[in-house]
PDB file of C-alpha atoms in Angstrom:
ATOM      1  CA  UNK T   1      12.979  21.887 -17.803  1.00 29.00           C
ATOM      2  CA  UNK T   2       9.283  22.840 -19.108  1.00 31.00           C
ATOM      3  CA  UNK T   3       8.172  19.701 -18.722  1.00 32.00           C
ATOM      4  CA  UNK T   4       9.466  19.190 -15.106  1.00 33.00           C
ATOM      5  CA  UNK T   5       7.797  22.233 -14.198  1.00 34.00           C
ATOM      6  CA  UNK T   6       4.557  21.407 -15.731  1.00 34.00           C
ATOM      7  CA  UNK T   7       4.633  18.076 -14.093  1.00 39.00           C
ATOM      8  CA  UNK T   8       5.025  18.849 -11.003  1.00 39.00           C
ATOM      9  CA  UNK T   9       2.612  21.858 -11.371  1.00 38.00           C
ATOM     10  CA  UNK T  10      -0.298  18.925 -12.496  1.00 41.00           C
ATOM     11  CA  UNK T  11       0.957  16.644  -9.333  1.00 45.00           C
ATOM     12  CA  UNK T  12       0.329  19.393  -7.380  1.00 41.00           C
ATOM     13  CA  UNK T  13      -2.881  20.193  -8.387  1.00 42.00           C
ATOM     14  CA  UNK T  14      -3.655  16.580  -8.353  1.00 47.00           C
ATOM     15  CA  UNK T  15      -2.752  16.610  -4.970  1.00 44.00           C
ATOM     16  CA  UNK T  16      -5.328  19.263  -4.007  1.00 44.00           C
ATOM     17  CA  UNK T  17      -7.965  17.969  -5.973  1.00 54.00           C
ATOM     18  CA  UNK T  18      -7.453  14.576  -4.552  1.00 61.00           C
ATOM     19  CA  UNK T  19      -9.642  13.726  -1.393  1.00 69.00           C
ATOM     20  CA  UNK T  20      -6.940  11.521  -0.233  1.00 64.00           C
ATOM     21  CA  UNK T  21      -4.786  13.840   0.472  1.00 59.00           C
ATOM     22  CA  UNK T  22      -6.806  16.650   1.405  1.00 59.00           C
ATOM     23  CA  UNK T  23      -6.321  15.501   5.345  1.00 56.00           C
ATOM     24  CA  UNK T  24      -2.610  15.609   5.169  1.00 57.00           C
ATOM     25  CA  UNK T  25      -2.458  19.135   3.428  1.00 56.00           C
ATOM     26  CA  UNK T  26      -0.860  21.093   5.846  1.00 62.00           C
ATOM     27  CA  UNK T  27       1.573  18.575   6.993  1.00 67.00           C
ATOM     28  CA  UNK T  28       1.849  17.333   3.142  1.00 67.00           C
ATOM     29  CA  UNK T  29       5.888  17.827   3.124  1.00 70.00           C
ATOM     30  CA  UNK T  30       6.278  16.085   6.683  1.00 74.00           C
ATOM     31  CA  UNK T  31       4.522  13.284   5.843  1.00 73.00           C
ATOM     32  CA  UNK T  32       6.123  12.937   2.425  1.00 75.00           C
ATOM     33  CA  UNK T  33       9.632  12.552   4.062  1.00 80.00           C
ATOM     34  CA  UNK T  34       8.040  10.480   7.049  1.00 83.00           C
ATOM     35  CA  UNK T  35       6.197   7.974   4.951  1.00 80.00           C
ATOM     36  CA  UNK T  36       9.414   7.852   2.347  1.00 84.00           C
ATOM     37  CA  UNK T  37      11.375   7.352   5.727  1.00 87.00           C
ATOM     38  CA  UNK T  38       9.356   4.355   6.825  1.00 90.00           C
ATOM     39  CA  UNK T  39       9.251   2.725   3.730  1.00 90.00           C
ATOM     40  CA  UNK T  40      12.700   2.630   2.894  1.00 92.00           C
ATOM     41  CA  UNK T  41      13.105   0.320   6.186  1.00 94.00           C
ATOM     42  CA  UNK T  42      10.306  -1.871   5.281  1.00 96.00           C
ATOM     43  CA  UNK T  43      11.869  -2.227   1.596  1.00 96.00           C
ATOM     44  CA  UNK T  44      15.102  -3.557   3.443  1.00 96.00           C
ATOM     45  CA  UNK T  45      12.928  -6.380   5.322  1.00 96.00           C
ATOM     46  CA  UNK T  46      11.547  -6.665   1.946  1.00 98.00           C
ATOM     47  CA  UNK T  47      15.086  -7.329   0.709  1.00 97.00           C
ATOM     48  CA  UNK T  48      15.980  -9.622   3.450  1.00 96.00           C
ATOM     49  CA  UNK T  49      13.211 -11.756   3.015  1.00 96.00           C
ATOM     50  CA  UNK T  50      12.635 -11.803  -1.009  1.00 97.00           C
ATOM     51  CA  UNK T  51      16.466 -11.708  -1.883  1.00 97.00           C
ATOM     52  CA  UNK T  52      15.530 -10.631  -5.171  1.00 97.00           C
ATOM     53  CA  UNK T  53      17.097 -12.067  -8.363  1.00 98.00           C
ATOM     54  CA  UNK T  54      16.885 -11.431 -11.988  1.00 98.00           C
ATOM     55  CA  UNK T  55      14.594 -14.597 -12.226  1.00 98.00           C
ATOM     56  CA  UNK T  56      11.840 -13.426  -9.704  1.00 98.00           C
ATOM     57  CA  UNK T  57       8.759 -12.835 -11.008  1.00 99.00           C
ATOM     58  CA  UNK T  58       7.295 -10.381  -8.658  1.00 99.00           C
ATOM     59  CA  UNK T  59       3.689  -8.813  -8.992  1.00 99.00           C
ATOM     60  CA  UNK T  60       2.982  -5.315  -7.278  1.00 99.00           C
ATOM     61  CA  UNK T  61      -0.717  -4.494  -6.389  1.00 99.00           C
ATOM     62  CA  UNK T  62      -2.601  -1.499  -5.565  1.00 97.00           C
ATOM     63  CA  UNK T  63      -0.150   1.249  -8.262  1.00 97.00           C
ATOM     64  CA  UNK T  64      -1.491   4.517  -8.330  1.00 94.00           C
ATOM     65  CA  UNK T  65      -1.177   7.757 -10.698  1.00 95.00           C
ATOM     66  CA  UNK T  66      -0.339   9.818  -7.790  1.00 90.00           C
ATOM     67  CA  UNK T  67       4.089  11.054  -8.684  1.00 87.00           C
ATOM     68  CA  UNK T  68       4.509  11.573  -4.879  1.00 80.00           C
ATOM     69  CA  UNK T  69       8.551  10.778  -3.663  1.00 72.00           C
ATOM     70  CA  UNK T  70       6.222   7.942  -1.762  1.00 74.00           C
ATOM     71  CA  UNK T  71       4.095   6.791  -4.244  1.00 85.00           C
ATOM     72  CA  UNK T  72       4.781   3.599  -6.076  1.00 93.00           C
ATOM     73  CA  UNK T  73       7.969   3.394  -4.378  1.00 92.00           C
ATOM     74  CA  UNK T  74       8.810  -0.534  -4.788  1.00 96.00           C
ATOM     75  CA  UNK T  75       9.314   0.386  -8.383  1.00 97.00           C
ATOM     76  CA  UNK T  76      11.762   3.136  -7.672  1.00 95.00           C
ATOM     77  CA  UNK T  77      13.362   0.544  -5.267  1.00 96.00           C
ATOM     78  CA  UNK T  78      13.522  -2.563  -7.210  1.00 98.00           C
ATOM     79  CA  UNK T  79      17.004  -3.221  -9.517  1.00 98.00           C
ATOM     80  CA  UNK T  80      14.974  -5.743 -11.703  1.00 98.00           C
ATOM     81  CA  UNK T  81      12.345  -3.319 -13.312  1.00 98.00           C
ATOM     82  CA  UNK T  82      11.784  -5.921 -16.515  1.00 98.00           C
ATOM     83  CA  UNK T  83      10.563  -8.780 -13.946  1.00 99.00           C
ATOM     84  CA  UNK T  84       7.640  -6.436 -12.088  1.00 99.00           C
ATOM     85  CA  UNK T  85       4.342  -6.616 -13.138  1.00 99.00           C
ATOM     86  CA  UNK T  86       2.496  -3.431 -11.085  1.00 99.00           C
ATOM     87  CA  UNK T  87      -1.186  -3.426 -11.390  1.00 99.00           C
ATOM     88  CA  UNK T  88      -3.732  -0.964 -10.159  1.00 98.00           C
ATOM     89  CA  UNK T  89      -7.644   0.402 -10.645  1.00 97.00           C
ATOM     90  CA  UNK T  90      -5.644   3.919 -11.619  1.00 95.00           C
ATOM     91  CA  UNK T  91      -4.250   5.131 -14.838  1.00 97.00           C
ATOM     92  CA  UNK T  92      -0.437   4.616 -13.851  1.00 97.00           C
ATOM     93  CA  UNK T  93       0.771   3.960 -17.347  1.00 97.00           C
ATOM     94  CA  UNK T  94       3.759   5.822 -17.188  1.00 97.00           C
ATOM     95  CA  UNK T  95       5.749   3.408 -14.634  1.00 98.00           C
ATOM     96  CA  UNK T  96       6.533   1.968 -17.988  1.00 97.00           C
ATOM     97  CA  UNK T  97       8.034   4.941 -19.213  1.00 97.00           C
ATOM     98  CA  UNK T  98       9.433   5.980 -16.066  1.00 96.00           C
ATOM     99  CA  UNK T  99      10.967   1.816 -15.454  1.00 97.00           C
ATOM    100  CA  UNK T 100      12.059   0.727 -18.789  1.00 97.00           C
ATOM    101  CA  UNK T 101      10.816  -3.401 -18.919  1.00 98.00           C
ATOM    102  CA  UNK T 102       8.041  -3.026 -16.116  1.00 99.00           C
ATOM    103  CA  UNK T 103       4.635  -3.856 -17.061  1.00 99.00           C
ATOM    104  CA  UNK T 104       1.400  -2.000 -16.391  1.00 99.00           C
ATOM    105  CA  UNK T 105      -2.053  -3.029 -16.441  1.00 99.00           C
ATOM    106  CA  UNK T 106      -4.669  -1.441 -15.560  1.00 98.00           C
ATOM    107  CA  UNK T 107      -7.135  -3.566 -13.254  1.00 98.00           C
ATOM    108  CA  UNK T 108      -9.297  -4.922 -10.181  1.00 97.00           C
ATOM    109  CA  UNK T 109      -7.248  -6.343  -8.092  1.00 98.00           C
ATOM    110  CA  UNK T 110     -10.165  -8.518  -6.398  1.00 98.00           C
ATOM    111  CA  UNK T 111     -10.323 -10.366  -9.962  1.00 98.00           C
ATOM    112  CA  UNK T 112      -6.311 -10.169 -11.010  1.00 99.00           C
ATOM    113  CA  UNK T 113      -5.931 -11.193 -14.757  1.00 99.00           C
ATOM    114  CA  UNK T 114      -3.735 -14.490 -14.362  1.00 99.00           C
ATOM    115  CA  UNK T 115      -2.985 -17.558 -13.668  1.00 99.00           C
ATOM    116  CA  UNK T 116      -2.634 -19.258 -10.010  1.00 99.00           C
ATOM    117  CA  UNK T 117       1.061 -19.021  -9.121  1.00 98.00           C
ATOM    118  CA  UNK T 118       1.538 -16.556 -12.021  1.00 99.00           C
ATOM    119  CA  UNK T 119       4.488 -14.820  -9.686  1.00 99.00           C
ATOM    120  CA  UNK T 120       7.303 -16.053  -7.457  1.00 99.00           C
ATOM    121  CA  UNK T 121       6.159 -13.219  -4.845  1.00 99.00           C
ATOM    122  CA  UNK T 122       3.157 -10.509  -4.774  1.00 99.00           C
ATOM    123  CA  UNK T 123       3.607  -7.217  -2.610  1.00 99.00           C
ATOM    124  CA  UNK T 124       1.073  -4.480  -1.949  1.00 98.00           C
ATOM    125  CA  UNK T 125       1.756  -1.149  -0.078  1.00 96.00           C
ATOM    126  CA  UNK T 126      -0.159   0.085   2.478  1.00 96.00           C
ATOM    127  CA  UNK T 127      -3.354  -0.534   0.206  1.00 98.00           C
ATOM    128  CA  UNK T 128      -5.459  -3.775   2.114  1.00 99.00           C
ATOM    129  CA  UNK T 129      -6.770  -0.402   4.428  1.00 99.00           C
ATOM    130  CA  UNK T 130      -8.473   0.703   1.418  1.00 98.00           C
ATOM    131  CA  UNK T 131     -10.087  -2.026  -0.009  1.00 98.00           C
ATOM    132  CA  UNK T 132     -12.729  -1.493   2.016  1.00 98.00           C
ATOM    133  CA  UNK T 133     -14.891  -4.088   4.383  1.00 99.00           C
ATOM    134  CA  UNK T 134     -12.930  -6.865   6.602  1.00 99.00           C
ATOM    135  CA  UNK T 135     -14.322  -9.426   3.285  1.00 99.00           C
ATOM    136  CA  UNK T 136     -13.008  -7.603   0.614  1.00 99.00           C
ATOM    137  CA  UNK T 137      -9.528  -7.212   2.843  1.00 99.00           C
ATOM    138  CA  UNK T 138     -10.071 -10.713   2.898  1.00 99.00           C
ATOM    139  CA  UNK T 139     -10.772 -11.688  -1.158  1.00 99.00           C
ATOM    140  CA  UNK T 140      -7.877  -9.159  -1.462  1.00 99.00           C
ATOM    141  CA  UNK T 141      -5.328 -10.983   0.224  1.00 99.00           C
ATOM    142  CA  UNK T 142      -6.821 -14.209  -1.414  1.00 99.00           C
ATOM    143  CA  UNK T 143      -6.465 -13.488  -4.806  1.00 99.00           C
ATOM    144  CA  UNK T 144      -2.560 -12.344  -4.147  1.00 99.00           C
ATOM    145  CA  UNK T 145      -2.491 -15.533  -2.430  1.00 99.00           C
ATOM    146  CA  UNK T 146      -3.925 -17.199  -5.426  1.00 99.00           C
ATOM    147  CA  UNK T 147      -1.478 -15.924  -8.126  1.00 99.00           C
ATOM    148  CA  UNK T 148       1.591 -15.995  -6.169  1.00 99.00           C
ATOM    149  CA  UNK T 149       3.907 -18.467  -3.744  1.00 99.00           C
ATOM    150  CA  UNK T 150       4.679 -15.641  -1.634  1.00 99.00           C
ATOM    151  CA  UNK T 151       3.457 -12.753  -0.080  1.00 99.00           C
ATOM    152  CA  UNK T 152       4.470  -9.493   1.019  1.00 99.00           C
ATOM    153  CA  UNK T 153       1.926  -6.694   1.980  1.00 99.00           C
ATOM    154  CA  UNK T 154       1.885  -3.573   4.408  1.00 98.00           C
ATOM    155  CA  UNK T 155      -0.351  -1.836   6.394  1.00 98.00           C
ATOM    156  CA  UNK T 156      -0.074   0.861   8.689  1.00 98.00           C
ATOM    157  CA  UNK T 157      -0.452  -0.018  12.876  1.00 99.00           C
ATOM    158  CA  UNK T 158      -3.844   0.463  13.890  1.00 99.00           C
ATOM    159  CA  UNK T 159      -2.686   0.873  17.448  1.00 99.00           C
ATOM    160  CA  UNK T 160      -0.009   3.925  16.639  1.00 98.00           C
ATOM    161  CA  UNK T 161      -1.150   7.130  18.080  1.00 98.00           C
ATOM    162  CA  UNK T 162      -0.973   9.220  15.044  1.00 96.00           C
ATOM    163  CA  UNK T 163      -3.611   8.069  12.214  1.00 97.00           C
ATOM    164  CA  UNK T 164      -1.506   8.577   9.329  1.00 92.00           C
ATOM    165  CA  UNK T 165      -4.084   9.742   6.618  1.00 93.00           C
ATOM    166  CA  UNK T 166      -6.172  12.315   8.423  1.00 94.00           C
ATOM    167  CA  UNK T 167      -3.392  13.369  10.772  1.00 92.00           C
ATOM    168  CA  UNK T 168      -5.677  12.759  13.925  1.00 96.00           C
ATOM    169  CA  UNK T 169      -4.122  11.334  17.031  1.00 98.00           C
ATOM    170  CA  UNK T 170      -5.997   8.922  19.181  1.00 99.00           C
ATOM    171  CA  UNK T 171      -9.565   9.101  17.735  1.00 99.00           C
ATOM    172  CA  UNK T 172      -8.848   5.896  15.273  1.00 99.00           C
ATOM    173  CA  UNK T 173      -8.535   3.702  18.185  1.00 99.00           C
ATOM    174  CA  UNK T 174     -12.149   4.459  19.118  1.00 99.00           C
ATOM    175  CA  UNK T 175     -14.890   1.947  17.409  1.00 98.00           C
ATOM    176  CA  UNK T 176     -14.627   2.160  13.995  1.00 98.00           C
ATOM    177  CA  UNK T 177     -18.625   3.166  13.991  1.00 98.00           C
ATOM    178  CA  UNK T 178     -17.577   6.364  16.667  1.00 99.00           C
ATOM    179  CA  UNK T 179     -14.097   7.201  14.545  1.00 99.00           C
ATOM    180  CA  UNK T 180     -15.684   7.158  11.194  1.00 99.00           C
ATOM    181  CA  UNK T 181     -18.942   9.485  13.140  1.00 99.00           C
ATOM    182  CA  UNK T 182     -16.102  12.217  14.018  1.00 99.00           C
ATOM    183  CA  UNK T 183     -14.415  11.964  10.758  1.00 98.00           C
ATOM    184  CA  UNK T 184     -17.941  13.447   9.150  1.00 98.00           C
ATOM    185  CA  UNK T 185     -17.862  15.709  11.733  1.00 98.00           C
ATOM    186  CA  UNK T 186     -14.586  17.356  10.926  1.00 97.00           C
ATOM    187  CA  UNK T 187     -15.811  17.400   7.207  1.00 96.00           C
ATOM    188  CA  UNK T 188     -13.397  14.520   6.779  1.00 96.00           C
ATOM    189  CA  UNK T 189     -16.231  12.633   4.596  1.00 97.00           C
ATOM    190  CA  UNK T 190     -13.997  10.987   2.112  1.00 97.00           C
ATOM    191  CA  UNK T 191     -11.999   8.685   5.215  1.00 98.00           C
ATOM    192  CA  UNK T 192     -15.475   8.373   7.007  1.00 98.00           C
ATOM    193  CA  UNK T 193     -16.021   5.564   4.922  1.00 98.00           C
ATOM    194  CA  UNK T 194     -15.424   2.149   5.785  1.00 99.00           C
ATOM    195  CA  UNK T 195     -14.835   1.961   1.369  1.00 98.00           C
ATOM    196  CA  UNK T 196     -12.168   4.371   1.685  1.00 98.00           C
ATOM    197  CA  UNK T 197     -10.264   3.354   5.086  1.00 99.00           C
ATOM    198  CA  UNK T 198     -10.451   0.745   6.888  1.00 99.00           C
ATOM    199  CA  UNK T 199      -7.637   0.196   9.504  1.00 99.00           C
ATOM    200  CA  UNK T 200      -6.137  -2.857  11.023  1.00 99.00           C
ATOM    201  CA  UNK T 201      -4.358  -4.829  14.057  1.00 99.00           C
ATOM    202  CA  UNK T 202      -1.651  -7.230  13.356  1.00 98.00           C
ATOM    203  CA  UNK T 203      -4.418  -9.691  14.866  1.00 98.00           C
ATOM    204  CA  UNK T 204      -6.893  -7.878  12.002  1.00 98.00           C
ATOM    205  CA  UNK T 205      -4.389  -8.451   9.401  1.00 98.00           C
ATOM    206  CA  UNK T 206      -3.501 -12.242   9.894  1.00 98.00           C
ATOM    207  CA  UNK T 207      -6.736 -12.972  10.454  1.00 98.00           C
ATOM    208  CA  UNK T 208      -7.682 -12.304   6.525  1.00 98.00           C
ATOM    209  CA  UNK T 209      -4.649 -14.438   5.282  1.00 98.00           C
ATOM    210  CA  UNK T 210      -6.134 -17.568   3.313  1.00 98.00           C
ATOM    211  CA  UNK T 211      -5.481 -20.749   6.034  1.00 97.00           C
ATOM    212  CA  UNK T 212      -2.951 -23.047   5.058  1.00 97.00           C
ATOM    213  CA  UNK T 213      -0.167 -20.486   4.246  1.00 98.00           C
ATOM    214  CA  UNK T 214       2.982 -19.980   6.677  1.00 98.00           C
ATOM    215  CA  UNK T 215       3.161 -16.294   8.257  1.00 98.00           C
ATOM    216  CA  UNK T 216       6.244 -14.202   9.532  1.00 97.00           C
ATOM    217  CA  UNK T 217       5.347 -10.793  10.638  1.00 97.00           C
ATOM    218  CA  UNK T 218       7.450  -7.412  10.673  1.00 97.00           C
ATOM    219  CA  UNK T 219       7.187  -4.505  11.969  1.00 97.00           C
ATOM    220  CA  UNK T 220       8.626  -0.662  10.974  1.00 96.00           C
ATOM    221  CA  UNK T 221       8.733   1.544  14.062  1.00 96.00           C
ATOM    222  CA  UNK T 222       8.490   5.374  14.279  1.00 94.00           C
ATOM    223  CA  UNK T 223       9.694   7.500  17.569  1.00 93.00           C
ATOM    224  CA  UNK T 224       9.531   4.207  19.332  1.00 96.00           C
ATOM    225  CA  UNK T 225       6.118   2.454  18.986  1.00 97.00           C
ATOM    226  CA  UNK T 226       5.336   0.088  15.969  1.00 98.00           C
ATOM    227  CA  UNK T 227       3.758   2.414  12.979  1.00 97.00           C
ATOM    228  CA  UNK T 228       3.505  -0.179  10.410  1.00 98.00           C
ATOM    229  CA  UNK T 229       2.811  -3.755  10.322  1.00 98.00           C
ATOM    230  CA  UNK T 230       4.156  -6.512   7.593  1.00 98.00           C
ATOM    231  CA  UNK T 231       3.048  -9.702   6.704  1.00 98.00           C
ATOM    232  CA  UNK T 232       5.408 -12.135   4.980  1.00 99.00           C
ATOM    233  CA  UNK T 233       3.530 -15.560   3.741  1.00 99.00           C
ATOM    234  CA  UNK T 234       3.899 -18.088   1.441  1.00 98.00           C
ATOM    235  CA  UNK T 235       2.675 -21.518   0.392  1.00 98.00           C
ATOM    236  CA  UNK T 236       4.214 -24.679   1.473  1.00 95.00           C
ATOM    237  CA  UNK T 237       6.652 -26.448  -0.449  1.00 83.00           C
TER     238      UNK T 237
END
């Protein structure tokens, strides 16, 4: 019981500490439960599509330290732990502890450490907004594409009315230039930059997808309009 306590006592601390979450403070609880909501419905279309078998080699990008009910939750989701690889620039070692046969490594995603078609199918997590500019979204999405067949990756709706990480309604669909001017404004310096968040349109998101690969889109809806947008693509046979 100690060590529960003092875990979540460091998370939470983390938490404050982090400027990542320091925009969704107040609300933190809310839109723990909303984002866990959301994501369970995308990891069903995840399911649909994938149909995940013991054999599947699948490689998650963009893992993070953060112990948040809605962080790293493919791994909670997945039933075959041993055939994930989950990669990210943060310290998450203990997914390994936590999923007994899952492999961590610590690394750039923009220069992944294998082989082309290393993995049957590559997912990321509501992280291509945080890459930063539309290029690096774009050598992002490349290098999945390079190491995998298939791909599944997530992004929240750039047209929704509620931005998601700062909690602001209706500013993000200014230009970015005028959203990102407000943002410093409100002493929200940390989403301000383009580095840090950098949001998309389903047009923006298949856009960046290397040519050549076939493209199914999703989408996860919240109170009625679409809050998060999926891309499902893969090679041809």
């Amino acid at each position: 019981m100690a060590t529960e306590s003092t875990s979540e006592t460091e998370n939470s601390e983390n938490l404050e500490e982090s400027p990542y979450y320091t925009g969704q403070a107040r609300f933190e609880f809310l839109v723990e439960r909303i984002s866990t909501r959301v994501r369970n419905k995308i990891y069903k279309s995840f399911a649909q599509l994938a149909k995940p078998t013991p054999e599947l080699k699948v490689l998650d990008v963009g893992v993070t330290s953060n112990r948040r009910s809605d962080s790293n939750f493919f791994e909670a989701c997945y039933p075959h732990k041993e055939q994930i690889t989950a990669v990210g620039l943060e310290d998450a070692s203990f997914l390994s502890e936590m999923y007994p046969g899952l492999t961590y490594i610590q690394t750039d995603a923009m220069q992944l450490p294998f082989a082309d078609r290393s993995f049957d199918i590559a997912t990321s997590w509501a992280v291509i907004e945080h890459v930063g500019s539309r290029e690096r979204q774009r050598r992002f999405l490349s290098e999945m594409a390079r190491v995998s067949r298939k791909l599944f990756v997530t992004t929240p709706n750039r047209w929704y009315p509620v931005e998601f990480h700062t909690v602001l309604p209706f500013l993000h669909w200014l230009p970015p230039s005028q959203f990102r001017q407000i943002l410093k404004g409100l002493k929200k310096d940390y989403f301000a930059e383009e580095a840090n968040l950098n949001l998309l349109s389903e047009r923006d998101f298949i856009e960046l997808l290397p040519a050549g690969m076939k493209v199914t889109t999703a989408h996860a809806h919240l109170l009625g309009p679409v809050s998060n947008l999926v891309l499902w693509a893969e090679w041809p046979d």
